[in-house]
Amino acid sequence: MEIFNSIYQGITKRIDKHEPSVNKDDFFLLKTGTYTFILVLLIFGTINLFEGNMILVFLNFGTVLIVLGHLLWYLRTYKYELISTLITAFLTIWLTALLVITEAEYILFLFTLLPLVSILFLKKKMGSKITGLALLILLLLLFIPITSLNQIILLRSKFIFLFVFILIFIISDFFKIIYTCSINKLENARKEAIEANITKDNFISKKSHQLRTSLNNIVVLGKMINDLNPTKNQKELLDTLIASTNNLVDIVNNIVQLPGIDISYKERKKIKFDLFSTLSNIIDSFPSETKKNVVFHVNDFKNFNREIIGDPVLVKQLLLNILENIIPFESGKKPQITISVTNQKETSDNIVLVFSIEINQIITYKDITDNKLLDDKQNDQLIDLSISEKLLKTLGRRLEYKKLKEKSRFTFSLEFIKVVYKEAPTVRKEKVNLIDSNILIVEDNEINQQIMKLSLIKLVKNVDVAENGKMALDMFGLNRYNLILMDIQMPIMNGITATKKIREIEKSTNTHIPIIAITANAMLGDKETCLSAGIDDYLSKPYQMEDLISKMNNLLS
C-alpha cells in the first residue's frame, strides 16, 4: 500500500504545484493507463521488428507517437474527457488493425478487455458507446467473411469470446455504478458538513451579536458613570464592573474565533480589498503584549497592485493560523517575523500571489502527509498547522516549509482577480471640527440610540437618530450631515445596503460623507464586507468611547 501511495504521490506531484484545479485521480488514471498502453505498444513493436514484420512495426511505433503526442497535449490543456476518449478510441482502432492484420486468436483476448478500459477511463454514456462500437467490430470480424477469422475460429470459441466480452462489460459497468454511488455519497456528506458548519457559524454570529450589543451598553454606561466623579467606594465597585465586563469581552472574542477554525473552505463572495491593509490588520489584531515581544515586518508590494478581488477572510484564516502557532515557539531569541507577498503568475484578469512567512527561528514542523516518527522532545515542540494545510488542500494548493540558516519559512499561493480601475471624479471633502459637526446615528435598538446620543451630545453640534437604513436615506436627503455612525444589522434596510445607496447618490454631487460602522457583527470577514461597501471605518461592539472619538476626529479632519 505504501508503494502505491508513493507512486501516486510521485505521478500527481506536479498537479499540486501547477494545476491544482485538476482532479488528481483522473490525472493518475489517464497517465498510468497511457504509459501502460505505450509500454505494450513498444513491446509489440520490438517483437515485430525482430520478426521483420515492418507493417506491424509501423503500426505499433506510429501509434506510440500518436498516443504520446496526445498525452503531451493533455499535460498542456488538462482536458481529461476529450483526451481519454481519443486514447480509448486509438486503443480500439489499434486492436482492430492488429486483429485484421495478424488474424491471431490471442488478440481477441486483448479485445475482450476493451469494456473494462472504456468504463474505467470514460463516463458511463461514452464508455458504453465505445464498448458498443467494439462489440459491433467483433461481430463483423467473427461472423462476416471480411477476413479469414470467421473460418479460422471455431463457432464455439466465437461465442465464448462474445460471452466474455459482454460479461466483462456488465461487471465493469456494475462496479462503475457502485463507485459513482460511493462518490455521490461522499459528496453529499461533504455538502451536509458544509451546511452544518454554516449553521454553526450563523448560530455563533447571532449569539455574538446579542452578547456584544449588551456588553457595549455596559462598557459605555460604565465610562459615562466614571466621568460623573463617583465616590471612592463607588469607584471601586465601578472598576470591578468594568474589569468583569472586559473579561466577558475577551470570552466573546474567543468564542467568535471558532468559525475560523473550520477545516474546509466555504466559497464566499469575492470582494475588493487592500491586501497590505489586511496584512497590517492581522498584525494589529494581536495583543499589545505580543507586539512588544515580537518584531513584525510586512514588505511593501512593488510588482503588483495592493488592491485585489478575492476572499480576505481566507487570507486572514491562513496567516493567523500560521502566526499564532509560530509566535509561542520558544528558542531563546526574540522572534522577528517577515511577511512577504510576491507575484508568481499574472494574466490579463487574474494574478497568483505567493505568501511567505519567515521567522528567525528553526521550527519543528511536520505536514499532514509526513508519516515520519518524532521523538518526545520534538513532539513537544511540534507546531500544528493542520488548519492551514487542510484549507489549502481543499483549494488544490499546499503549505510548503523550508528550513534556512537559523530561519524557517512557510509559503503558500492563492489566486485573485485583478482590479480594473476607472477614472474616478474628484471628490469634495469638507473639513470640520468635531464640536461643530452634525452627526447621524443609524441604530434600530432604542437603548443603544439613547446611550450613543448621551455619549456624543456634549461633544458635537447636533445628533439625529434614524431607526433603520431606509429612514437614514430619507434623512440624508433632507439634511446635511458631517458624519454617519451606521449599525449593520437592522430591519427594513441594513447598513450595508444603506451605505451603497448613499455612495450612489454621492456620485452625482462629488461629495463624500464619512461613515463609521458601529456593529456587533465581529465575525471573521465582517470588517472587509463593510469596507468594500464604501464604509470608511469600522468599530466592533463593545468599544471604548475614546476609540470612537479618535476615529471621528480622523475622518472629519
PDB file of C-alpha atoms in Angstrom, residues 297-542:
ATOM      1  CA  HIS A 297       7.512  43.417   9.308  1.00  0.00           C
ATOM      2  CA  VAL A 298       5.310  43.464   6.204  1.00  0.00           C
ATOM      3  CA  ASN A 299       7.157  44.006   2.931  1.00  0.00           C
ATOM      4  CA  ASP A 300       5.533  46.539   0.633  1.00  0.00           C
ATOM      5  CA  PHE A 301       4.394  45.354  -2.783  1.00  0.00           C
ATOM      6  CA  LYS A 302       6.249  46.690  -5.815  1.00  0.00           C
ATOM      7  CA  ASN A 303       5.431  44.340  -8.686  1.00  0.00           C
ATOM      8  CA  PHE A 304       1.628  44.282  -8.357  1.00  0.00           C
ATOM      9  CA  ASN A 305      -1.254  46.420  -7.126  1.00  0.00           C
ATOM     10  CA  ARG A 306      -2.260  46.274  -3.455  1.00  0.00           C
ATOM     11  CA  GLU A 307      -5.971  46.233  -4.311  1.00  0.00           C
ATOM     12  CA  ILE A 308      -7.255  42.844  -5.492  1.00  0.00           C
ATOM     13  CA  ILE A 309     -10.556  40.971  -5.646  1.00  0.00           C
ATOM     14  CA  GLY A 310     -10.845  37.756  -3.648  1.00  0.00           C
ATOM     15  CA  ASP A 311     -11.563  36.351  -0.208  1.00  0.00           C
ATOM     16  CA  PRO A 312      -9.784  38.360   2.539  1.00  0.00           C
ATOM     17  CA  VAL A 313     -11.252  36.039   5.175  1.00  0.00           C
ATOM     18  CA  LEU A 314      -9.299  33.114   3.728  1.00  0.00           C
ATOM     19  CA  VAL A 315      -6.079  35.172   3.759  1.00  0.00           C
ATOM     20  CA  LYS A 316      -6.688  36.017   7.432  1.00  0.00           C
ATOM     21  CA  GLN A 317      -7.513  32.422   8.360  1.00  0.00           C
ATOM     22  CA  LEU A 318      -4.328  31.077   6.801  1.00  0.00           C
ATOM     23  CA  LEU A 319      -1.957  33.740   8.121  1.00  0.00           C
ATOM     24  CA  LEU A 320      -3.463  33.816  11.622  1.00  0.00           C
ATOM     25  CA  ASN A 321      -3.186  30.038  11.953  1.00  0.00           C
ATOM     26  CA  ILE A 322       0.494  30.138  10.969  1.00  0.00           C
ATOM     27  CA  LEU A 323       1.391  33.217  13.042  1.00  0.00           C
ATOM     28  CA  GLU A 324      -0.476  32.080  16.165  1.00  0.00           C
ATOM     29  CA  ASN A 325       1.432  28.782  16.072  1.00  0.00           C
ATOM     30  CA  ILE A 326       4.944  30.074  15.387  1.00  0.00           C
ATOM     31  CA  ILE A 327       4.854  33.040  17.805  1.00  0.00           C
ATOM     32  CA  PRO A 328       4.639  30.926  21.018  1.00  0.00           C
ATOM     33  CA  PHE A 329       7.567  28.826  19.792  1.00  0.00           C
ATOM     34  CA  GLU A 330      10.448  29.313  22.245  1.00  0.00           C
ATOM     35  CA  SER A 331      14.040  29.364  21.046  1.00  0.00           C
ATOM     36  CA  GLY A 332      15.729  31.824  23.400  1.00  0.00           C
ATOM     37  CA  LYS A 333      15.775  34.723  20.931  1.00  0.00           C
ATOM     38  CA  LYS A 334      13.288  37.497  20.216  1.00  0.00           C
ATOM     39  CA  PRO A 335      11.072  36.434  17.291  1.00  0.00           C
ATOM     40  CA  GLN A 336      11.317  38.519  14.124  1.00  0.00           C
ATOM     41  CA  ILE A 337       8.609  37.739  11.591  1.00  0.00           C
ATOM     42  CA  THR A 338       8.594  38.974   7.996  1.00  0.00           C
ATOM     43  CA  ILE A 339       5.503  38.625   5.804  1.00  0.00           C
ATOM     44  CA  SER A 340       6.162  38.949   2.066  1.00  0.00           C
ATOM     45  CA  VAL A 341       3.894  38.648  -0.954  1.00  0.00           C
ATOM     46  CA  THR A 342       5.234  38.125  -4.480  1.00  0.00           C
ATOM     47  CA  ASN A 343       3.659  37.861  -7.915  1.00  0.00           C
ATOM     48  CA  GLN A 344       4.018  34.266  -9.179  1.00  0.00           C
ATOM     49  CA  LYS A 345       1.860  34.359 -12.309  1.00  0.00           C
ATOM     50  CA  GLU A 346      -0.299  37.023 -13.917  1.00  0.00           C
ATOM     51  CA  THR A 347      -2.820  37.124 -16.760  1.00  0.00           C
ATOM     52  CA  SER A 348      -4.996  39.949 -18.046  1.00  0.00           C
ATOM     53  CA  ASP A 349      -7.708  39.050 -15.496  1.00  0.00           C
ATOM     54  CA  ASN A 350      -6.103  37.055 -12.664  1.00  0.00           C
ATOM     55  CA  ILE A 351      -2.999  37.047 -10.505  1.00  0.00           C
ATOM     56  CA  VAL A 352      -1.432  34.250  -8.417  1.00  0.00           C
ATOM     57  CA  LEU A 353       0.306  35.560  -5.294  1.00  0.00           C
ATOM     58  CA  VAL A 354       2.803  33.677  -3.128  1.00  0.00           C
ATOM     59  CA  PHE A 355       2.612  34.443   0.598  1.00  0.00           C
ATOM     60  CA  SER A 356       5.805  33.928   2.597  1.00  0.00           C
ATOM     61  CA  ILE A 357       6.091  33.977   6.409  1.00  0.00           C
ATOM     62  CA  GLU A 358       9.681  33.943   7.634  1.00  0.00           C
ATOM     63  CA  ILE A 359      10.810  33.754  11.274  1.00  0.00           C
ATOM     64  CA  ASN A 360      14.342  33.937  12.688  1.00  0.00           C
ATOM     65  CA  GLN A 361      13.991  30.557  14.425  1.00  0.00           C
ATOM     66  CA  ILE A 362      14.281  26.904  13.419  1.00  0.00           C
ATOM     67  CA  ILE A 363      10.817  25.434  13.910  1.00  0.00           C
ATOM     68  CA  THR A 364       9.905  21.749  14.143  1.00  0.00           C
ATOM     69  CA  TYR A 365       7.209  21.213  11.550  1.00  0.00           C
ATOM     70  CA  LYS A 366       5.619  18.091  10.096  1.00  0.00           C
ATOM     71  CA  ASP A 367       2.884  18.376   7.468  1.00  0.00           C
ATOM     72  CA  ILE A 368      -0.180  16.130   7.468  1.00  0.00           C
ATOM     73  CA  THR A 369       1.215  13.906   4.694  1.00  0.00           C
ATOM     74  CA  ASP A 370       4.501  13.221   6.514  1.00  0.00           C
ATOM     75  CA  ASN A 371       4.442   9.963   8.485  1.00  0.00           C
ATOM     76  CA  LYS A 372       7.950  10.314   9.927  1.00  0.00           C
ATOM     77  CA  LEU A 373       8.067   9.492  13.646  1.00  0.00           C
ATOM     78  CA  LEU A 374       9.427  12.156  16.010  1.00  0.00           C
ATOM     79  CA  ASP A 375      10.895  11.722  19.474  1.00  0.00           C
ATOM     80  CA  ASP A 376       9.129  13.083  22.598  1.00  0.00           C
ATOM     81  CA  LYS A 377      11.138  16.319  22.670  1.00  0.00           C
ATOM     82  CA  GLN A 378      10.386  17.027  19.018  1.00  0.00           C
ATOM     83  CA  ASN A 379       6.699  16.237  19.522  1.00  0.00           C
ATOM     84  CA  ASP A 380       6.541  18.729  22.400  1.00  0.00           C
ATOM     85  CA  GLN A 381       7.918  21.440  20.080  1.00  0.00           C
ATOM     86  CA  LEU A 382       5.866  20.391  17.061  1.00  0.00           C
ATOM     87  CA  ILE A 383       3.580  23.125  15.732  1.00  0.00           C
ATOM     88  CA  ASP A 384       0.132  22.272  14.393  1.00  0.00           C
ATOM     89  CA  LEU A 385      -0.704  23.896  11.059  1.00  0.00           C
ATOM     90  CA  SER A 386      -3.363  21.359  10.072  1.00  0.00           C
ATOM     91  CA  ILE A 387      -5.986  24.105   9.683  1.00  0.00           C
ATOM     92  CA  SER A 388      -3.962  25.911   7.024  1.00  0.00           C
ATOM     93  CA  GLU A 389      -2.922  22.625   5.417  1.00  0.00           C
ATOM     94  CA  LYS A 390      -6.477  21.334   5.074  1.00  0.00           C
ATOM     95  CA  LEU A 391      -7.869  24.677   3.913  1.00  0.00           C
ATOM     96  CA  LEU A 392      -5.236  24.853   1.186  1.00  0.00           C
ATOM     97  CA  LYS A 393      -5.759  21.191   0.296  1.00  0.00           C
ATOM     98  CA  THR A 394      -9.473  21.794  -0.388  1.00  0.00           C
ATOM     99  CA  LEU A 395      -8.352  24.530  -2.795  1.00  0.00           C
ATOM    100  CA  GLY A 396      -5.894  22.171  -4.503  1.00  0.00           C
ATOM    101  CA  ARG A 397      -2.897  24.007  -3.048  1.00  0.00           C
ATOM    102  CA  ARG A 398      -0.421  23.210  -0.287  1.00  0.00           C
ATOM    103  CA  LEU A 399       1.573  24.768   2.522  1.00  0.00           C
ATOM    104  CA  GLU A 400       5.311  24.439   1.980  1.00  0.00           C
ATOM    105  CA  TYR A 401       8.036  24.610   4.630  1.00  0.00           C
ATOM    106  CA  LYS A 402      11.712  25.352   4.133  1.00  0.00           C
ATOM    107  CA  LYS A 403      14.422  25.347   6.802  1.00  0.00           C
ATOM    108  CA  LEU A 404      17.033  28.031   6.150  1.00  0.00           C
ATOM    109  CA  LYS A 405      20.159  29.013   8.083  1.00  0.00           C
ATOM    110  CA  GLU A 406      18.776  29.933  11.533  1.00  0.00           C
ATOM    111  CA  LYS A 407      15.416  30.669   9.890  1.00  0.00           C
ATOM    112  CA  SER A 408      12.163  28.953   8.951  1.00  0.00           C
ATOM    113  CA  ARG A 409       9.941  29.866   6.026  1.00  0.00           C
ATOM    114  CA  PHE A 410       6.334  28.916   5.291  1.00  0.00           C
ATOM    115  CA  THR A 411       4.860  29.633   1.846  1.00  0.00           C
ATOM    116  CA  PHE A 412       1.562  29.126   0.043  1.00  0.00           C
ATOM    117  CA  SER A 413      -0.091  30.571  -3.063  1.00  0.00           C
ATOM    118  CA  LEU A 414      -3.599  31.886  -3.773  1.00  0.00           C
ATOM    119  CA  GLU A 415      -5.291  33.148  -6.929  1.00  0.00           C
ATOM    120  CA  PHE A 416      -7.084  36.516  -7.061  1.00  0.00           C
ATOM    121  CA  ILE A 417      -8.904  38.655  -9.626  1.00  0.00           C
ATOM    122  CA  LYS A 418      -7.201  41.863 -10.720  1.00  0.00           C
ATOM    123  CA  VAL A 419      -8.948  45.186 -10.111  1.00  0.00           C
ATOM    124  CA  VAL A 420      -9.854  47.169 -13.229  1.00  0.00           C
ATOM    125  CA  TYR A 421      -9.593  50.873 -12.447  1.00  0.00           C
ATOM    126  CA  LYS A 422     -11.833  53.524 -13.941  1.00  0.00           C
ATOM    127  CA  GLU A 423     -11.067  57.216 -13.782  1.00  0.00           C
ATOM    128  CA  ALA A 424     -12.938  58.497 -10.734  1.00  0.00           C
ATOM    129  CA  PRO A 425     -14.298  62.049 -10.422  1.00  0.00           C
ATOM    130  CA  THR A 426     -12.711  64.398  -7.902  1.00  0.00           C
ATOM    131  CA  VAL A 427     -14.477  64.014  -4.559  1.00  0.00           C
ATOM    132  CA  ARG A 428     -15.079  67.113  -2.484  1.00  0.00           C
ATOM    133  CA  LYS A 429     -14.462  66.641   1.260  1.00  0.00           C
ATOM    134  CA  GLU A 430     -15.197  69.250   3.901  1.00  0.00           C
ATOM    135  CA  LYS A 431     -13.020  69.626   6.978  1.00  0.00           C
ATOM    136  CA  VAL A 432     -14.906  70.309  10.190  1.00  0.00           C
ATOM    137  CA  ASN A 433     -14.170  70.216  13.908  1.00  0.00           C
ATOM    138  CA  LEU A 434     -15.942  67.587  15.993  1.00  0.00           C
ATOM    139  CA  ILE A 435     -17.637  70.234  18.160  1.00  0.00           C
ATOM    140  CA  ASP A 436     -19.177  71.831  15.022  1.00  0.00           C
ATOM    141  CA  SER A 437     -20.306  68.597  13.372  1.00  0.00           C
ATOM    142  CA  ASN A 438     -23.785  67.253  12.632  1.00  0.00           C
ATOM    143  CA  ILE A 439     -23.941  63.517  13.318  1.00  0.00           C
ATOM    144  CA  LEU A 440     -26.489  60.948  12.147  1.00  0.00           C
ATOM    145  CA  ILE A 441     -26.802  57.794  14.264  1.00  0.00           C
ATOM    146  CA  VAL A 442     -28.378  54.857  12.396  1.00  0.00           C
ATOM    147  CA  GLU A 443     -29.400  52.276  15.025  1.00  0.00           C
ATOM    148  CA  ASP A 444     -32.551  50.177  15.491  1.00  0.00           C
ATOM    149  CA  ASN A 445     -32.162  49.461  19.222  1.00  0.00           C
ATOM    150  CA  GLU A 446     -33.729  52.248  21.356  1.00  0.00           C
ATOM    151  CA  ILE A 447     -31.409  51.662  24.331  1.00  0.00           C
ATOM    152  CA  ASN A 448     -28.364  51.827  22.052  1.00  0.00           C
ATOM    153  CA  GLN A 449     -29.753  55.023  20.490  1.00  0.00           C
ATOM    154  CA  GLN A 450     -30.078  56.724  23.868  1.00  0.00           C
ATOM    155  CA  ILE A 451     -26.647  55.629  25.091  1.00  0.00           C
ATOM    156  CA  MET A 452     -24.886  56.785  21.909  1.00  0.00           C
ATOM    157  CA  LYS A 453     -26.766  60.091  21.900  1.00  0.00           C
ATOM    158  CA  LEU A 454     -25.929  60.764  25.571  1.00  0.00           C
ATOM    159  CA  SER A 455     -22.281  59.934  24.874  1.00  0.00           C
ATOM    160  CA  LEU A 456     -21.993  62.377  21.957  1.00  0.00           C
ATOM    161  CA  ILE A 457     -24.404  65.213  22.737  1.00  0.00           C
ATOM    162  CA  LYS A 458     -21.791  67.307  24.599  1.00  0.00           C
ATOM    163  CA  LEU A 459     -19.058  66.645  22.045  1.00  0.00           C
ATOM    164  CA  VAL A 460     -20.838  67.621  18.790  1.00  0.00           C
ATOM    165  CA  LYS A 461     -23.165  70.320  17.492  1.00  0.00           C
ATOM    166  CA  ASN A 462     -26.181  68.121  16.742  1.00  0.00           C
ATOM    167  CA  VAL A 463     -27.170  64.438  16.843  1.00  0.00           C
ATOM    168  CA  ASP A 464     -30.044  62.909  14.833  1.00  0.00           C
ATOM    169  CA  VAL A 465     -31.217  59.302  15.026  1.00  0.00           C
ATOM    170  CA  ALA A 466     -32.572  57.006  12.293  1.00  0.00           C
ATOM    171  CA  GLU A 467     -34.108  53.631  13.188  1.00  0.00           C
ATOM    172  CA  ASN A 468     -33.081  51.812  10.008  1.00  0.00           C
ATOM    173  CA  GLY A 469     -31.271  52.230   6.709  1.00  0.00           C
ATOM    174  CA  LYS A 470     -34.355  53.456   4.807  1.00  0.00           C
ATOM    175  CA  MET A 471     -35.015  56.203   7.344  1.00  0.00           C
ATOM    176  CA  ALA A 472     -31.313  57.118   7.213  1.00  0.00           C
ATOM    177  CA  LEU A 473     -31.562  57.557   3.414  1.00  0.00           C
ATOM    178  CA  ASP A 474     -34.591  59.853   3.801  1.00  0.00           C
ATOM    179  CA  MET A 475     -32.836  61.961   6.449  1.00  0.00           C
ATOM    180  CA  PHE A 476     -29.620  62.031   4.399  1.00  0.00           C
ATOM    181  CA  GLY A 477     -31.579  63.554   1.507  1.00  0.00           C
ATOM    182  CA  LEU A 478     -33.205  66.236   3.677  1.00  0.00           C
ATOM    183  CA  ASN A 479     -30.314  67.231   5.978  1.00  0.00           C
ATOM    184  CA  ARG A 480     -26.614  67.927   5.751  1.00  0.00           C
ATOM    185  CA  TYR A 481     -24.508  65.650   7.942  1.00  0.00           C
ATOM    186  CA  ASN A 482     -20.764  65.662   8.530  1.00  0.00           C
ATOM    187  CA  LEU A 483     -20.548  62.029   9.655  1.00  0.00           C
ATOM    188  CA  ILE A 484     -22.768  58.943   9.920  1.00  0.00           C
ATOM    189  CA  LEU A 485     -22.493  56.236  12.598  1.00  0.00           C
ATOM    190  CA  MET A 486     -24.023  53.171  10.944  1.00  0.00           C
ATOM    191  CA  ASP A 487     -25.261  49.959  12.541  1.00  0.00           C
ATOM    192  CA  ILE A 488     -25.205  46.997  10.152  1.00  0.00           C
ATOM    193  CA  GLN A 489     -27.876  44.523  11.235  1.00  0.00           C
ATOM    194  CA  MET A 490     -31.217  46.382  11.066  1.00  0.00           C
ATOM    195  CA  PRO A 491     -34.778  45.666   9.845  1.00  0.00           C
ATOM    196  CA  ILE A 492     -36.272  47.103   6.606  1.00  0.00           C
ATOM    197  CA  MET A 493     -32.829  48.091   5.243  1.00  0.00           C
ATOM    198  CA  ASN A 494     -29.466  47.048   6.683  1.00  0.00           C
ATOM    199  CA  GLY A 495     -26.382  49.238   6.992  1.00  0.00           C
ATOM    200  CA  ILE A 496     -24.539  47.715   4.021  1.00  0.00           C
ATOM    201  CA  THR A 497     -27.416  48.427   1.598  1.00  0.00           C
ATOM    202  CA  ALA A 498     -27.922  51.933   3.028  1.00  0.00           C
ATOM    203  CA  THR A 499     -24.210  52.732   2.610  1.00  0.00           C
ATOM    204  CA  LYS A 500     -24.178  51.549  -1.002  1.00  0.00           C
ATOM    205  CA  LYS A 501     -27.215  53.727  -1.810  1.00  0.00           C
ATOM    206  CA  ILE A 502     -25.629  56.754  -0.111  1.00  0.00           C
ATOM    207  CA  ARG A 503     -22.453  56.259  -2.142  1.00  0.00           C
ATOM    208  CA  GLU A 504     -24.541  56.042  -5.339  1.00  0.00           C
ATOM    209  CA  ILE A 505     -26.254  59.359  -4.501  1.00  0.00           C
ATOM    210  CA  GLU A 506     -22.880  60.994  -3.776  1.00  0.00           C
ATOM    211  CA  LYS A 507     -21.579  60.184  -7.272  1.00  0.00           C
ATOM    212  CA  SER A 508     -23.828  62.879  -8.772  1.00  0.00           C
ATOM    213  CA  THR A 509     -22.702  65.529  -6.256  1.00  0.00           C
ATOM    214  CA  ASN A 510     -18.977  64.677  -5.978  1.00  0.00           C
ATOM    215  CA  THR A 511     -19.275  64.671  -2.177  1.00  0.00           C
ATOM    216  CA  HIS A 512     -18.271  62.083   0.393  1.00  0.00           C
ATOM    217  CA  ILE A 513     -19.773  61.804   3.874  1.00  0.00           C
ATOM    218  CA  PRO A 514     -17.614  59.694   6.225  1.00  0.00           C
ATOM    219  CA  ILE A 515     -19.404  56.599   7.547  1.00  0.00           C
ATOM    220  CA  ILE A 516     -18.250  54.567  10.549  1.00  0.00           C
ATOM    221  CA  ALA A 517     -19.755  51.116  11.048  1.00  0.00           C
ATOM    222  CA  ILE A 518     -20.534  50.523  14.728  1.00  0.00           C
ATOM    223  CA  THR A 519     -21.754  46.966  14.856  1.00  0.00           C
ATOM    224  CA  ALA A 520     -21.936  43.807  16.898  1.00  0.00           C
ATOM    225  CA  ASN A 521     -21.077  41.878  13.712  1.00  0.00           C
ATOM    226  CA  ALA A 522     -17.480  40.968  14.543  1.00  0.00           C
ATOM    227  CA  MET A 523     -17.041  37.663  12.780  1.00  0.00           C
ATOM    228  CA  LEU A 524     -14.077  37.000  10.525  1.00  0.00           C
ATOM    229  CA  GLY A 525     -14.591  38.984   7.304  1.00  0.00           C
ATOM    230  CA  ASP A 526     -17.286  41.390   8.566  1.00  0.00           C
ATOM    231  CA  LYS A 527     -14.868  44.331   8.531  1.00  0.00           C
ATOM    232  CA  GLU A 528     -13.836  43.658   4.913  1.00  0.00           C
ATOM    233  CA  THR A 529     -17.502  43.402   3.874  1.00  0.00           C
ATOM    234  CA  CYS A 530     -18.190  46.817   5.421  1.00  0.00           C
ATOM    235  CA  LEU A 531     -15.158  48.488   3.842  1.00  0.00           C
ATOM    236  CA  SER A 532     -15.904  47.023   0.402  1.00  0.00           C
ATOM    237  CA  ALA A 533     -19.437  48.510   0.592  1.00  0.00           C
ATOM    238  CA  GLY A 534     -17.993  52.024   0.955  1.00  0.00           C
ATOM    239  CA  ILE A 535     -17.820  52.387   4.736  1.00  0.00           C
ATOM    240  CA  ASP A 536     -14.778  54.427   5.795  1.00  0.00           C
ATOM    241  CA  ASP A 537     -14.018  52.843   9.169  1.00  0.00           C
ATOM    242  CA  TYR A 538     -15.208  50.048  11.409  1.00  0.00           C
ATOM    243  CA  LEU A 539     -15.712  49.661  15.153  1.00  0.00           C
ATOM    244  CA  SER A 540     -16.999  46.456  16.718  1.00  0.00           C
ATOM    245  CA  LYS A 541     -19.096  46.410  19.872  1.00  0.00           C
ATOM    246  CA  PRO A 542     -18.201  46.620  22.674  1.00  0.00           C
TER     247      PRO A 542
END
